[in-house]
Every structure is written in structure tokens, then in C-alpha cells.
mmCIF file of C-alpha atoms and ligand atoms in Angstrom:
data_model
loop_
_atom_site.group_PDB
_atom_site.id
_atom_site.type_symbol
_atom_site.label_atom_id
_atom_site.label_comp_id
_atom_site.label_asym_id
_atom_site.label_seq_id
_atom_site.Cartn_x
_atom_site.Cartn_y
_atom_site.Cartn_z
ATOM 1 C CA UNK A 1401 51.979 -95.935 -5.154
ATOM 2 C CA UNK A 1402 49.525 -96.428 -7.259
ATOM 3 C CA UNK A 1403 48.315 -99.416 -5.796
ATOM 4 C CA UNK A 1404 46.902 -97.444 -3.226
ATOM 5 C CA UNK A 1405 45.610 -95.274 -5.241
ATOM 6 C CA UNK A 1406 44.222 -98.265 -7.046
ATOM 7 C CA UNK A 1407 43.120 -99.576 -3.750
ATOM 8 C CA UNK A 1408 41.770 -96.670 -2.767
ATOM 9 C CA UNK A 1409 39.265 -95.861 -5.827
ATOM 10 C CA UNK A 1410 38.081 -99.538 -5.926
ATOM 11 C CA UNK A 1411 37.552 -99.269 -2.123
ATOM 12 C CA UNK A 1412 35.421 -96.020 -2.631
ATOM 13 C CA UNK A 1413 33.884 -97.532 -5.277
ATOM 14 C CA UNK A 1414 32.654 -100.768 -3.113
ATOM 15 C CA UNK A 1415 31.224 -98.377 -0.056
ATOM 16 C CA UNK A 1416 29.992 -95.545 -2.194
ATOM 17 C CA UNK A 1417 26.764 -96.721 -2.101
ATOM 18 C CA UNK A 1418 26.897 -96.555 1.800
ATOM 19 C CA UNK A 1419 27.740 -92.948 1.627
ATOM 20 C CA UNK A 1420 24.427 -90.819 1.379
ATOM 21 C CA UNK A 1421 23.021 -92.947 4.232
ATOM 22 C CA UNK A 1422 26.016 -92.156 6.669
ATOM 23 C CA UNK A 1423 25.833 -88.420 5.861
ATOM 24 C CA UNK A 1424 21.917 -88.943 6.970
ATOM 25 C CA UNK A 1425 23.076 -90.096 10.086
ATOM 26 C CA UNK A 1426 25.835 -87.576 11.047
ATOM 27 C CA UNK A 1427 24.433 -84.928 13.494
ATOM 28 C CA UNK A 1428 25.460 -80.983 12.513
ATOM 29 C CA UNK A 1429 26.400 -80.473 15.504
ATOM 30 C CA UNK A 1430 29.425 -81.650 17.127
ATOM 31 C CA UNK A 1431 29.019 -85.054 18.471
ATOM 32 C CA UNK A 1432 28.308 -84.979 22.185
ATOM 33 C CA UNK A 1433 30.835 -87.525 23.564
ATOM 34 C CA UNK A 1434 31.590 -86.667 26.994
ATOM 35 C CA UNK A 1435 29.094 -84.963 29.653
ATOM 36 C CA UNK A 1436 29.858 -83.323 33.131
ATOM 37 C CA UNK A 1437 27.069 -82.031 35.263
ATOM 38 C CA UNK A 1438 27.488 -80.451 37.741
ATOM 39 C CA UNK A 1439 25.510 -79.839 40.784
ATOM 40 C CA UNK A 1440 25.601 -77.131 43.321
ATOM 41 C CA UNK A 1441 23.638 -78.973 46.226
ATOM 42 C CA UNK A 1442 20.744 -75.415 47.768
ATOM 43 C CA UNK A 1443 22.390 -73.513 44.564
ATOM 44 C CA UNK A 1444 19.662 -71.123 43.839
ATOM 45 C CA UNK A 1445 20.249 -67.981 42.176
ATOM 46 C CA UNK A 1446 20.798 -65.579 45.578
ATOM 47 C CA UNK A 1447 23.702 -67.899 46.335
ATOM 48 C CA UNK A 1448 25.069 -67.652 42.932
ATOM 49 C CA UNK A 1449 25.195 -64.012 42.746
ATOM 50 C CA UNK A 1450 26.473 -63.579 46.385
ATOM 51 C CA UNK A 1451 29.501 -65.402 45.386
ATOM 52 C CA UNK A 1452 29.677 -63.704 42.303
ATOM 53 C CA UNK A 1453 29.243 -60.393 44.598
ATOM 54 C CA UNK A 1454 31.942 -61.144 46.576
ATOM 55 C CA UNK A 1455 34.455 -62.430 44.025
ATOM 56 C CA UNK A 1456 34.251 -58.835 42.898
ATOM 57 C CA UNK A 1457 31.402 -59.829 39.892
ATOM 58 C CA UNK A 1458 32.534 -62.415 38.118
ATOM 59 C CA UNK A 1459 31.979 -66.020 37.992
ATOM 60 C CA UNK A 1460 33.424 -68.905 36.118
ATOM 61 C CA UNK A 1461 29.923 -70.119 35.263
ATOM 62 C CA UNK A 1462 28.840 -67.134 33.579
ATOM 63 C CA UNK A 1463 30.640 -68.537 30.275
ATOM 64 C CA UNK A 1464 27.791 -70.832 29.598
ATOM 65 C CA UNK A 1465 26.040 -69.552 27.045
ATOM 66 C CA UNK A 1466 22.283 -71.774 27.333
ATOM 67 C CA UNK A 1467 20.610 -70.347 30.756
ATOM 68 C CA UNK A 1468 17.184 -72.469 31.829
ATOM 69 C CA UNK A 1469 15.307 -72.740 35.011
ATOM 70 C CA UNK A 1470 14.299 -76.020 36.855
ATOM 71 C CA UNK A 1471 10.645 -76.839 39.104
ATOM 72 C CA UNK A 1472 12.178 -79.241 41.633
ATOM 73 C CA UNK A 1473 9.469 -80.150 43.586
ATOM 74 C CA UNK A 1474 8.657 -83.965 44.567
ATOM 75 C CA UNK A 1475 6.561 -86.319 44.218
ATOM 76 C CA UNK A 1476 5.350 -86.334 47.782
ATOM 77 C CA UNK A 1477 5.893 -82.122 48.631
ATOM 78 C CA UNK A 1478 6.168 -78.519 47.037
ATOM 79 C CA UNK A 1479 10.016 -78.250 48.455
ATOM 80 C CA UNK A 1480 12.098 -81.939 47.690
ATOM 81 C CA UNK A 1481 14.902 -82.900 49.527
ATOM 82 C CA UNK A 1482 18.431 -83.845 47.236
ATOM 83 C CA UNK A 1483 17.338 -87.194 47.655
ATOM 84 C CA UNK A 1484 13.838 -86.435 45.475
ATOM 85 C CA UNK A 1485 15.866 -83.693 43.703
ATOM 86 C CA UNK A 1486 18.709 -86.356 42.626
ATOM 87 C CA UNK A 1487 16.600 -88.804 41.584
ATOM 88 C CA UNK A 1488 14.645 -86.832 39.298
ATOM 89 C CA UNK A 1489 17.520 -85.106 37.472
ATOM 90 C CA UNK A 1490 19.242 -89.125 37.342
ATOM 91 C CA UNK A 1491 16.229 -91.073 36.252
ATOM 92 C CA UNK A 1492 13.685 -88.461 34.815
ATOM 93 C CA UNK A 1493 11.332 -89.920 37.503
ATOM 94 C CA UNK A 1494 10.007 -87.232 39.904
ATOM 95 C CA UNK A 1495 9.630 -89.662 43.556
ATOM 96 C CA UNK A 1496 9.294 -88.997 46.839
ATOM 97 C CA UNK A 1497 11.471 -86.758 49.292
ATOM 98 C CA UNK A 1498 14.329 -89.248 50.562
ATOM 99 C CA UNK A 1499 14.121 -91.630 47.854
ATOM 100 C CA UNK A 1500 17.335 -92.580 46.273
ATOM 101 C CA UNK A 1501 17.003 -94.004 42.505
ATOM 102 C CA UNK A 1502 14.195 -95.455 43.147
ATOM 103 C CA UNK A 1503 10.309 -93.801 41.891
ATOM 104 C CA UNK A 1504 7.402 -93.251 43.562
ATOM 105 C CA UNK A 1505 6.814 -97.174 44.144
ATOM 106 C CA UNK A 1506 10.177 -97.575 45.324
ATOM 107 C CA UNK A 1507 10.669 -99.400 42.057
ATOM 108 C CA UNK A 1508 14.747 -99.306 41.400
ATOM 109 C CA UNK A 1509 14.884 -97.118 38.156
ATOM 110 C CA UNK A 1510 18.390 -97.192 35.416
ATOM 111 C CA UNK A 1511 19.910 -94.143 35.673
ATOM 112 C CA UNK A 1512 22.177 -91.903 33.409
ATOM 113 C CA UNK A 1513 25.229 -92.973 34.875
ATOM 114 C CA UNK A 1514 23.921 -96.950 34.747
ATOM 115 C CA UNK A 1515 23.143 -95.943 30.708
ATOM 116 C CA UNK A 1516 26.227 -94.270 30.315
ATOM 117 C CA UNK A 1517 27.514 -97.518 31.638
ATOM 118 C CA UNK A 1518 25.881 -99.484 29.356
ATOM 119 C CA UNK A 1519 26.921 -97.549 26.730
ATOM 120 C CA UNK A 1520 30.628 -98.367 27.155
ATOM 121 C CA UNK A 1521 31.358 -95.024 28.550
ATOM 122 C CA UNK A 1522 33.877 -94.343 31.480
ATOM 123 C CA UNK A 1523 31.462 -93.470 34.206
ATOM 124 C CA UNK A 1524 32.562 -90.805 37.895
ATOM 125 C CA UNK A 1525 31.009 -89.073 40.583
ATOM 126 C CA UNK A 1526 33.408 -86.439 42.885
ATOM 127 C CA UNK A 1527 31.360 -84.800 46.053
ATOM 128 C CA UNK A 1528 32.360 -83.059 49.217
ATOM 129 C CA UNK A 1529 29.518 -84.647 51.475
ATOM 130 C CA UNK A 1530 30.091 -88.367 51.787
ATOM 131 C CA UNK A 1531 30.083 -90.268 48.531
ATOM 132 C CA UNK A 1532 27.132 -92.187 49.624
ATOM 133 C CA UNK A 1533 25.252 -88.687 50.216
ATOM 134 C CA UNK A 1534 22.161 -88.013 48.944
ATOM 135 C CA UNK A 1535 22.767 -86.440 45.793
ATOM 136 C CA UNK A 1536 25.577 -88.579 45.006
ATOM 137 C CA UNK A 1537 23.844 -91.512 45.871
ATOM 138 C CA UNK A 1538 20.846 -91.148 43.338
ATOM 139 C CA UNK A 1539 22.818 -91.555 40.600
ATOM 140 C CA UNK A 1540 24.518 -95.179 41.689
ATOM 141 C CA UNK A 1541 22.355 -97.111 44.058
ATOM 142 C CA UNK A 1542 18.332 -97.379 44.617
ATOM 143 C CA UNK A 1543 17.366 -97.271 47.990
ATOM 144 C CA UNK A 1544 14.408 -96.640 50.161
ATOM 145 C CA UNK A 1545 15.383 -94.084 52.275
ATOM 146 C CA UNK A 1546 19.051 -91.945 51.900
ATOM 147 C CA UNK A 1547 20.298 -93.427 55.310
ATOM 148 C CA UNK A 1548 20.487 -95.987 54.360
ATOM 149 C CA UNK A 1549 24.518 -95.132 53.892
ATOM 150 C CA UNK A 1550 26.036 -98.599 54.496
ATOM 151 C CA UNK A 1551 23.119 -100.048 52.285
ATOM 152 C CA UNK A 1552 24.342 -97.607 49.359
ATOM 153 C CA UNK A 1553 28.193 -97.913 49.188
ATOM 154 C CA UNK A 1554 27.031 -102.146 48.671
ATOM 155 C CA UNK A 1555 25.424 -100.351 45.469
ATOM 156 C CA UNK A 1556 28.569 -99.484 44.444
ATOM 157 C CA UNK A 1557 29.797 -102.697 43.993
ATOM 158 C CA UNK A 1558 27.064 -103.612 41.576
ATOM 159 C CA UNK A 1559 28.153 -101.421 39.346
ATOM 160 C CA UNK A 1560 31.633 -100.571 36.846
ATOM 161 C CA UNK A 1561 31.719 -97.197 37.829
ATOM 162 C CA UNK A 1562 35.290 -96.418 37.289
ATOM 163 C CA UNK A 1563 36.375 -93.701 39.444
ATOM 164 C CA UNK A 1564 34.385 -92.090 42.504
ATOM 165 C CA UNK A 1565 36.448 -89.391 44.946
ATOM 166 C CA UNK A 1566 34.641 -88.236 47.775
ATOM 167 C CA UNK A 1567 34.050 -88.543 52.194
ATOM 168 C CA UNK A 1568 32.989 -91.466 53.335
ATOM 169 C CA UNK A 1569 35.347 -94.496 53.829
ATOM 170 C CA UNK A 1570 33.198 -95.566 57.588
ATOM 171 C CA UNK A 1571 30.294 -96.515 55.505
ATOM 172 C CA UNK A 1572 32.971 -99.286 53.381
ATOM 173 C CA UNK A 1573 34.915 -100.536 56.130
ATOM 174 C CA UNK A 1574 33.403 -99.342 59.586
ATOM 175 C CA UNK A 1575 30.333 -100.913 58.817
ATOM 176 C CA UNK A 1576 27.059 -102.719 61.203
ATOM 177 C CA UNK A 1577 27.613 -105.722 58.879
ATOM 178 C CA UNK A 1578 31.695 -105.709 59.458
ATOM 179 C CA UNK A 1579 32.148 -106.999 56.149
ATOM 180 C CA UNK A 1580 34.860 -104.694 54.681
ATOM 181 C CA UNK A 1581 33.884 -103.030 51.078
ATOM 182 C CA UNK A 1582 37.440 -101.849 50.203
ATOM 183 C CA UNK A 1583 38.542 -105.097 50.515
ATOM 184 C CA UNK A 1584 35.597 -106.246 47.459
ATOM 185 C CA UNK A 1585 36.714 -102.979 45.606
ATOM 186 C CA UNK A 1586 40.245 -103.470 45.117
ATOM 187 C CA UNK A 1587 39.215 -107.357 43.926
ATOM 188 C CA UNK A 1588 37.316 -106.086 41.585
ATOM 189 C CA UNK A 1589 40.541 -103.516 40.165
ATOM 190 C CA UNK A 1590 40.383 -100.124 41.843
ATOM 191 C CA UNK A 1591 43.729 -98.511 43.280
ATOM 192 C CA UNK A 1592 42.221 -98.014 47.173
ATOM 193 C CA UNK A 1593 42.944 -94.008 47.714
ATOM 194 C CA UNK A 1594 42.439 -92.211 51.362
ATOM 195 C CA UNK A 1595 44.170 -89.002 50.575
ATOM 196 C CA UNK A 1596 43.922 -86.138 48.098
ATOM 197 C CA UNK A 1597 48.257 -86.515 48.693
ATOM 198 C CA UNK A 1598 48.087 -90.284 47.323
ATOM 199 C CA UNK A 1599 44.761 -89.442 43.849
ATOM 200 C CA UNK A 1600 47.906 -87.148 43.198
ATOM 201 C CA UNK A 1601 49.383 -90.807 41.841
ATOM 202 C CA UNK A 1602 46.718 -91.661 40.517
ATOM 203 C CA UNK A 1603 47.142 -91.837 36.760
ATOM 204 C CA UNK A 1604 44.834 -94.202 34.858
ATOM 205 C CA UNK A 1605 42.535 -97.580 36.010
ATOM 206 C CA UNK A 1606 39.376 -97.445 38.259
ATOM 207 C CA UNK A 1607 39.386 -95.200 40.945
ATOM 208 C CA UNK A 1608 37.959 -95.670 44.242
ATOM 209 C CA UNK A 1609 38.827 -91.817 46.255
ATOM 210 C CA UNK A 1610 37.361 -92.467 49.555
ATOM 211 C CA UNK A 1611 39.916 -89.048 51.072
ATOM 212 C CA UNK A 1612 37.506 -88.654 54.285
ATOM 213 C CA UNK A 1613 36.020 -90.609 56.627
ATOM 214 C CA UNK A 1614 32.793 -88.989 57.023
ATOM 215 C CA UNK A 1615 32.260 -85.977 54.867
ATOM 216 C CA UNK A 1616 35.039 -83.521 54.005
ATOM 217 C CA UNK A 1617 35.424 -80.181 55.361
ATOM 218 C CA UNK A 1618 34.017 -77.198 55.088
ATOM 219 C CA UNK A 1619 35.889 -75.044 52.374
ATOM 220 C CA UNK A 1620 36.498 -72.978 55.528
ATOM 221 C CA UNK A 1621 37.988 -75.711 57.376
ATOM 222 C CA UNK A 1622 40.372 -76.212 55.231
ATOM 223 C CA UNK A 1623 39.683 -78.444 52.504
ATOM 224 C CA UNK A 1624 41.491 -76.479 50.190
ATOM 225 C CA UNK A 1625 41.176 -77.626 46.272
ATOM 226 C CA UNK A 1626 39.431 -81.181 47.174
ATOM 227 C CA UNK A 1627 36.702 -80.309 44.734
ATOM 228 C CA UNK A 1628 38.541 -79.011 41.564
ATOM 229 C CA UNK A 1629 41.491 -80.716 42.146
ATOM 230 C CA UNK A 1630 38.966 -84.361 43.371
ATOM 231 C CA UNK A 1631 37.352 -83.377 39.803
ATOM 232 C CA UNK A 1632 40.741 -82.671 37.543
ATOM 233 C CA UNK A 1633 41.457 -85.481 38.441
ATOM 234 C CA UNK A 1634 38.468 -87.988 37.612
ATOM 235 C CA UNK A 1635 38.530 -85.767 34.028
ATOM 236 C CA UNK A 1636 41.801 -87.328 33.410
ATOM 237 C CA UNK A 1637 40.840 -90.793 34.444
ATOM 238 C CA UNK A 1638 37.940 -90.446 32.894
ATOM 239 C CA UNK A 1639 38.961 -88.723 29.500
ATOM 240 C CA UNK A 1640 41.631 -92.343 28.501
ATOM 241 C CA UNK A 1641 38.083 -93.365 28.253
ATOM 242 C CA UNK A 1642 38.055 -93.421 23.866
ATOM 243 C CA UNK A 1643 34.492 -94.108 24.110
ATOM 244 C CA UNK A 1644 33.863 -91.435 26.427
ATOM 245 C CA UNK A 1645 32.641 -90.633 29.988
ATOM 246 C CA UNK A 1646 29.712 -89.064 31.781
ATOM 247 C CA UNK A 1647 30.795 -87.573 35.184
ATOM 248 C CA UNK A 1648 29.099 -85.785 37.912
ATOM 249 C CA UNK A 1649 30.755 -83.443 40.355
ATOM 250 C CA UNK A 1650 28.620 -81.954 43.138
ATOM 251 C CA UNK A 1651 29.276 -78.797 45.025
ATOM 252 C CA UNK A 1652 27.778 -80.640 48.325
ATOM 253 C CA UNK A 1653 27.945 -77.654 50.626
ATOM 254 C CA UNK A 1654 26.115 -74.924 49.702
ATOM 255 C CA UNK A 1655 23.383 -76.502 50.887
ATOM 256 C CA UNK A 1656 25.212 -76.961 54.392
ATOM 257 C CA UNK A 1657 25.563 -73.816 54.630
ATOM 258 C CA UNK A 1658 22.280 -72.892 54.173
ATOM 259 C CA UNK A 1659 20.342 -75.055 56.995
ATOM 260 C CA UNK A 1660 23.397 -73.196 58.768
ATOM 261 C CA UNK A 1661 21.343 -69.797 57.418
ATOM 262 C CA UNK A 1662 25.523 -68.745 57.671
ATOM 263 C CA UNK A 1663 26.135 -66.956 54.984
ATOM 264 C CA UNK A 1664 29.753 -67.490 54.862
ATOM 265 C CA UNK A 1665 29.661 -71.233 54.550
ATOM 266 C CA UNK A 1666 26.966 -70.822 51.474
ATOM 267 C CA UNK A 1667 29.780 -68.571 49.646
ATOM 268 C CA UNK A 1668 33.094 -70.580 50.668
ATOM 269 C CA UNK A 1669 31.110 -73.327 48.451
ATOM 270 C CA UNK A 1670 30.004 -71.049 45.753
ATOM 271 C CA UNK A 1671 33.073 -70.148 45.458
ATOM 272 C CA UNK A 1672 34.669 -73.552 45.858
ATOM 273 C CA UNK A 1673 32.371 -75.111 43.353
ATOM 274 C CA UNK A 1674 32.695 -72.346 40.722
ATOM 275 C CA UNK A 1675 36.680 -72.846 41.133
ATOM 276 C CA UNK A 1676 36.124 -76.912 40.392
ATOM 277 C CA UNK A 1677 33.247 -75.041 37.425
ATOM 278 C CA UNK A 1678 36.546 -73.079 35.697
ATOM 279 C CA UNK A 1679 38.289 -76.528 35.534
ATOM 280 C CA UNK A 1680 35.078 -78.019 33.613
ATOM 281 C CA UNK A 1681 35.241 -75.149 31.154
ATOM 282 C CA UNK A 1682 38.922 -75.748 30.561
ATOM 283 C CA UNK A 1683 38.516 -78.568 29.800
ATOM 284 C CA UNK A 1684 35.449 -78.347 27.751
ATOM 285 C CA UNK A 1685 36.732 -75.841 25.733
ATOM 286 C CA UNK A 1686 39.829 -77.547 24.635
ATOM 287 C CA UNK A 1687 37.672 -81.045 24.112
ATOM 288 C CA UNK A 1688 34.681 -79.236 22.675
ATOM 289 C CA UNK A 1689 33.138 -82.097 22.385
ATOM 290 C CA UNK A 1690 31.811 -82.185 25.871
ATOM 291 C CA UNK A 1691 28.209 -80.939 27.030
ATOM 292 C CA UNK A 1692 28.596 -78.843 30.392
ATOM 293 C CA UNK A 1693 25.309 -78.931 32.553
ATOM 294 C CA UNK A 1694 25.415 -76.589 36.365
ATOM 295 C CA UNK A 1695 22.328 -76.829 37.874
ATOM 296 C CA UNK A 1696 21.037 -77.386 41.888
ATOM 297 C CA UNK A 1697 18.712 -79.955 43.219
ATOM 298 C CA UNK A 1698 16.599 -77.221 44.834
ATOM 299 C CA UNK A 1699 17.340 -73.915 47.135
ATOM 300 C CA UNK A 1700 18.725 -73.939 50.708
ATOM 301 C CA UNK A 1701 17.296 -70.682 52.709
ATOM 302 C CA UNK A 1702 15.375 -68.717 51.107
ATOM 303 C CA UNK A 1703 18.248 -66.630 50.813
ATOM 304 C CA UNK A 1704 17.535 -63.276 49.966
ATOM 305 C CA UNK A 1705 20.334 -59.902 49.409
ATOM 306 C CA UNK A 1706 18.912 -56.926 50.819
ATOM 307 C CA UNK A 1707 22.887 -55.137 49.764
ATOM 308 C CA UNK A 1708 26.147 -55.417 48.881
ATOM 309 C CA UNK A 1709 28.631 -53.643 47.022
ATOM 310 C CA UNK A 1710 30.394 -54.966 44.471
ATOM 311 C CA UNK A 1711 33.833 -53.370 44.440
ATOM 312 C CA UNK A 1712 34.190 -54.261 48.228
ATOM 313 C CA UNK A 1713 32.752 -58.057 47.880
ATOM 314 C CA UNK A 1714 30.737 -57.556 50.465
ATOM 315 C CA UNK A 1715 26.973 -58.637 50.966
ATOM 316 C CA UNK A 1716 23.627 -58.772 53.465
ATOM 317 C CA UNK A 1717 22.016 -61.807 53.637
ATOM 318 C CA UNK A 1718 19.128 -62.174 54.826
ATOM 319 C CA UNK A 1719 17.344 -66.282 55.024
ATOM 320 C CA UNK A 1720 13.877 -66.773 55.190
ATOM 321 C CA UNK A 1721 13.933 -70.451 56.099
ATOM 322 C CA UNK A 1722 16.649 -73.338 58.165
ATOM 323 C CA UNK A 1723 15.205 -75.923 54.545
ATOM 324 C CA UNK A 1724 14.620 -75.858 51.454
ATOM 325 C CA UNK A 1725 12.822 -73.786 49.570
ATOM 326 C CA UNK A 1726 10.518 -74.520 46.096
ATOM 327 C CA UNK A 1727 12.050 -71.959 44.512
ATOM 328 C CA UNK A 1728 12.751 -72.695 40.142
ATOM 329 C CA UNK A 1729 16.617 -73.574 40.272
ATOM 330 C CA UNK A 1730 19.273 -72.460 37.908
ATOM 331 C CA UNK A 1731 20.562 -74.487 35.074
ATOM 332 C CA UNK A 1732 23.760 -73.568 32.900
ATOM 333 C CA UNK A 1733 24.992 -75.389 29.597
ATOM 334 C CA UNK A 1734 28.382 -75.053 27.832
ATOM 335 C CA UNK A 1735 29.367 -76.945 24.953
ATOM 336 C CA UNK A 1736 27.464 -78.963 21.828
ATOM 337 C CA UNK A 1737 24.199 -79.674 22.569
ATOM 338 C CA UNK A 1738 23.236 -77.206 25.236
ATOM 339 C CA UNK A 1739 20.866 -75.663 23.749
ATOM 340 C CA UNK A 1740 18.891 -78.387 24.916
ATOM 341 C CA UNK A 1741 18.679 -77.046 27.593
ATOM 342 C CA UNK A 1742 16.969 -73.156 27.479
ATOM 343 C CA UNK A 1743 13.599 -72.451 28.736
ATOM 344 C CA UNK A 1744 11.467 -73.555 31.807
ATOM 345 C CA UNK A 1745 10.821 -77.222 32.678
ATOM 346 C CA UNK A 1746 10.892 -80.033 35.430
ATOM 347 C CA UNK A 1747 13.956 -81.318 36.349
ATOM 348 C CA UNK A 1748 13.725 -84.808 35.632
ATOM 349 C CA UNK A 1749 13.507 -83.253 31.800
ATOM 350 C CA UNK A 1750 16.972 -82.627 33.314
ATOM 351 C CA UNK A 1751 17.578 -86.827 32.622
ATOM 352 C CA UNK A 1752 15.490 -87.019 29.474
ATOM 353 C CA UNK A 1753 17.973 -84.080 28.236
ATOM 354 C CA UNK A 1754 21.109 -85.628 28.886
ATOM 355 C CA UNK A 1755 19.178 -89.073 27.566
ATOM 356 C CA UNK A 1756 19.017 -87.035 24.507
ATOM 357 C CA UNK A 1757 22.420 -85.767 23.841
ATOM 358 C CA UNK A 1758 24.804 -89.250 24.399
ATOM 359 C CA UNK A 1759 22.075 -90.217 21.607
ATOM 360 C CA UNK A 1760 21.030 -93.584 24.092
ATOM 361 C CA UNK A 1761 16.950 -94.583 23.949
HETATM 362 MG MG1 MG B 3101 23.498 -83.057 47.702
HETATM 363 ZN ZN1 ZN B 3102 19.437 -80.037 52.412
#
């Protein structure tokens, strides 16, 4: 006992001179170890309130104490698409509609996911579209056009992403160049998973979850809890990394309901996305070192609610377009650093704010 005490004393004498410096480095708020960015594609305020009304007046995302608004215009248009919208959030650069991880001059830009990787964090992507679709692609690929799905799939192999779960198996396996990228993924140490059932058995390591050949079906057509379950699984695996993680989760099909002017489709996708939000917030609350950001790339459908009944869970929905609109979209933030997401700012600032939260340069 005595020896230990003496050793302890001499150690504190040795390191004593470093102490003031150490204290100065320590942030006053809890350290941000993980970021979960959740993008509801096409999710404007009306989509959120439609879901809230049908759910009889509440949503999980209401637990976020800090709220902001994001301006979504792109370098080429007053009205963005998901390529430019995703790239603005992932790289901090306004670019042209259709761009994937490249700036307005088609120059590749490093994404927040790539920065996270470079800094030793685990990384993941989850979506209900194909995983090669514009929104998830913007975080990992660098291509001139969002239509280059097979090139985007090949870009996954140039990274060290740990977990990706979504549709799009065909873009990896059934390709024009007849390459089978699933074999390359396997050789790179990924567990290849082709169904949500098989995903349950994976407990650790790198995971390529290509659980549908194309996009996942709409929730209305039997997708079940694919999005919440894939989100939970991604967190279960990524949180094993002691350096923390970055995860982007997309509720891809809120947008597709908007394009179809189908209120039922919008609401069922919104509620599904909110269930995934509930899972993430449960983790973040228990963890205490996770910043959660929930936002959209743009609004879709020009949705307005001209009537409704919270008790009955009914809405009267009117769409004004079958495309996207220019209106600002909400940003909901929870956890350490979430107060930095208050206010009105450009979508590109989401990137800057995430970089700052992680302490990256
Ligand atoms: Mg999308
Ligand atoms: Zn769209």
C-alpha cells in the first residue's frame, strides 16, 4: 500500500507541471464522441406536422431541445435536388443539382464521413432507398452525376466504411461491367448480408447490408421495421469502436410520397422515420456523448395542411407541386453541442458545425 502511495505521489509530481494545460484543453460541455445525422428526404415542416397529427399530436423528434432552419438552394438552382442537397451537408460546398460529393466544378470534396474515417472513427450509412441513391451516395462517393449508380457502388470500395444497410444489391452484383463487387467486399472483410433476418445474426465487424436488389419497398407495402432495425443494428456495431462513430440514417421515401402527391405515403414514411429517430434518441440519452441532428435536404410536394383532427389522427393534405420546393427545412438537434444548431443558416453550415463538434479541422 505504502509503495503505491509513494509511486502515486511521485507521478503526480512528475506530471504536475502539465496539469494547467490539460485543464485548459478540456471542453466545458461533455465530449462529443459520436454523431448521428438523420435526413428525412423531402421532410419539410408540413410533413413533420402531418406525421404528428396522424400520430395524435406527438413525435419522438419533439425531444430535441434545439431547433434551427436550413436554407437549401443549390449552386445551379433555387430549388435543390438530393444530390446537391446531400453534398452541401456532407462536404460544406454548394454544388449543382445531380452532383455527388463534388463541387460546382466537379472537383471531389472530402465528406464528413471521410473525415470521420481519417480520424479513426467508425462510419456507417443506412437508407430505405438503394444505398447508392443520391443522399447516402453524397456521403461516400464522388461522381459527376447521381445517375452513375454503378460507379457510386464502386466508390464504396475505395473507403473504409464499417456498416452500410439499404437496398441496391443490383448496383454491386448485376452490373454492366459484369464485376461482382460483393466478392471484393467479402475479400475486404465485410459480412455480406442480403436480408434483415440475416442481419440479426451479425454482431460485430464490417457489414455490407444489401437487403434489397433495388430500393426497399414503401412502408405501406410491407417494409416493416427495416429502417428502425437497421439503425439499431448500425449503432450496435459502430458503438463498439472506442474512438466513436459517424452514422447517417436516411428516411428516403418521405420524398417519394411527396413526388406522388400521396399523403398516406408521406405520413407512413414520416412515422417510420420517427420510429428510427426514437431508437437513436434512446441510445443518445443513455450514451451522453452522442450528438443527434435530424434534418432534410429539401421539402417535396409543396405540402400544406388545410384541415385535420389531432384526436382522430386525420389530415387534409394539399400538394402544390410534384417536385421539390425551395422553402427552408427544419433542423432538430439533441445531445452535447446541439445548441450550435439553433438559428437560420445555409445547409453547408451543417457540415461546418459537425466538423466543429467532432473537433476536426
Ligand atoms: Mg434521398
Ligand atoms: Zn425528390
